[in-house]
């Protein structure tokens, strides 16, 4: 077990989230709230926020916290401060550049991979979720530095024998 006490990582900045997401989308997440969501009806449609990805109190704070944790984990791996980094709140792999999906608003996986690519020539992304990580795939589809991922989604079906 790790001897050091756990620390709360810094929140992701808008500029960090905009390394993958559009600035307009990040600004929308920052501004929309349950109280003003009716004024953002057009943007909710544009960014697929509403049904599958509802507006809730503290939405932007939630995104900046889980994203900051993933980026910080990647930074610690890059600097050799740790061998393993786990963000139990992260892994929101469905978010696209300017679109929420599957309760994923900011794609912390993409941002962590971008951080890892600062130091490492290649990254292998292993997706253990039962749903396809389409946002991560889209982000790195044409990259030869990221193995799009090895997905075990087929093993999650009832009655599947691998």
XYZ file of C-alpha atoms in Angstrom:
162
model
C 0.000 0.000 0.000
C 1.029 3.557 -0.574
C 2.657 5.097 2.500
C 1.852 8.732 1.655
C -1.582 10.131 2.488
C -3.926 10.652 -0.426
C -4.059 14.210 -1.739
C -6.825 16.046 -3.527
C -5.466 16.818 -7.006
C -5.843 20.266 -8.537
C -8.890 20.945 -10.683
C -8.409 21.085 -14.432
C -8.261 24.574 -15.865
C -10.359 25.673 -18.833
C -7.173 25.832 -20.917
C -6.349 22.235 -20.009
C -9.815 21.004 -20.973
C -9.537 22.990 -24.216
C -6.536 20.873 -25.242
C -9.207 18.496 -26.579
C -12.599 20.190 -26.196
C -13.609 23.395 -27.945
C -13.382 26.574 -25.880
C -17.065 27.259 -26.588
C -18.092 23.860 -25.218
C -15.991 24.303 -22.057
C -17.475 27.774 -21.550
C -20.986 26.343 -21.938
C -20.277 23.724 -19.254
C -18.995 26.501 -17.005
C -22.061 28.710 -17.469
C -25.041 26.342 -17.642
C -26.861 25.440 -14.426
C -30.251 24.041 -13.411
C -31.425 27.610 -12.745
C -30.512 29.008 -16.190
C -30.694 25.941 -18.428
C -33.795 27.211 -20.269
C -31.745 30.162 -21.547
C -29.236 27.643 -22.960
C -31.768 25.464 -24.777
C -30.054 25.858 -28.195
C -26.606 25.103 -26.779
C -27.960 22.064 -24.934
C -29.173 20.690 -28.255
C -25.888 21.592 -29.957
C -23.765 19.916 -27.252
C -26.119 16.954 -26.580
C -26.740 18.020 -23.001
C -30.163 17.303 -21.572
C -31.564 13.773 -21.680
C -28.614 11.391 -21.467
C -26.342 14.059 -20.002
C -28.445 16.235 -17.721
C -27.578 19.650 -16.363
C -27.077 19.408 -12.611
C -25.840 21.643 -9.818
C -22.046 21.733 -9.814
C -21.662 20.254 -13.313
C -18.555 22.254 -14.195
C -16.991 21.654 -10.770
C -17.569 17.913 -11.201
C -15.896 17.997 -14.630
C -12.924 20.043 -13.463
C -12.352 17.774 -10.449
C -12.380 14.399 -12.209
C -10.459 15.782 -15.179
C -7.852 17.409 -12.954
C -7.329 14.104 -11.162
C -6.675 12.252 -14.418
C -4.299 14.913 -15.718
C -2.458 14.971 -12.380
C -2.163 11.168 -12.455
C -0.611 11.355 -15.921
C 1.782 14.073 -14.778
C 2.873 12.003 -11.799
C 3.462 9.012 -14.068
C 5.465 11.190 -16.470
C 7.660 12.561 -13.695
C 8.260 9.150 -12.103
C 6.476 10.148 -8.883
C 4.361 7.009 -9.159
C 4.154 3.769 -11.102
C 0.369 3.470 -10.981
C -2.259 6.208 -11.006
C -5.951 5.478 -10.527
C -8.800 7.967 -10.726
C -11.901 6.159 -9.498
C -14.066 9.116 -10.559
C -12.589 9.306 -14.066
C -12.844 7.311 -17.242
C -15.557 9.359 -18.921
C -14.688 8.051 -22.373
C -17.813 8.927 -24.386
C -17.366 12.733 -24.467
C -16.437 14.133 -27.871
C -14.677 17.367 -28.803
C -17.865 19.443 -28.556
C -20.477 16.975 -27.392
C -21.473 15.173 -24.237
C -22.553 11.528 -24.417
C -23.312 8.685 -22.036
C -23.120 10.902 -18.924
C -19.626 11.940 -20.048
C -19.078 15.679 -20.345
C -15.280 16.108 -20.441
C -13.112 13.302 -21.759
C -10.499 13.008 -19.026
C -9.038 9.932 -20.725
C -8.130 11.885 -23.858
C -6.615 14.671 -21.756
C -4.575 12.210 -19.676
C -3.324 10.495 -22.848
C -2.326 13.874 -24.304
C -0.363 14.512 -21.113
C 1.337 11.098 -21.340
C 2.272 11.777 -24.964
C 4.360 14.736 -23.802
C 6.874 12.240 -22.413
C 6.157 8.899 -24.055
C 6.323 8.087 -27.768
C 3.291 5.762 -27.627
C 0.357 5.040 -25.331
C -1.803 1.927 -25.118
C -5.326 2.590 -23.861
C -7.073 -0.444 -22.373
C -10.802 0.116 -21.965
C -12.435 -2.148 -19.378
C -15.885 -0.549 -19.527
C -18.790 -2.525 -20.939
C -19.454 0.284 -23.431
C -17.282 1.304 -26.353
C -15.135 4.397 -25.634
C -16.144 6.216 -28.789
C -14.862 9.622 -27.675
C -11.351 8.288 -27.105
C -11.437 6.390 -30.379
C -12.519 9.495 -32.277
C -9.800 11.613 -30.671
C -6.955 9.296 -31.678
C -8.363 7.532 -34.729
C -5.706 8.896 -37.077
C -2.838 8.857 -34.573
C -0.048 6.324 -34.818
C 1.062 7.171 -31.270
C -2.022 5.837 -29.484
C -3.271 2.291 -29.748
C -6.950 3.138 -29.897
C -7.458 0.622 -27.137
C -8.027 -2.978 -26.382
C -11.661 -3.298 -25.433
C -13.139 -6.151 -23.434
C -16.722 -5.116 -24.143
C -17.587 -8.457 -25.767
C -16.805 -10.228 -22.518
C -19.470 -8.225 -20.729
C -22.403 -9.735 -22.590
C -24.492 -12.243 -20.691
C -23.615 -15.739 -21.810
C -20.435 -14.691 -23.571
C -17.638 -17.203 -23.531
C -14.182 -15.855 -24.252
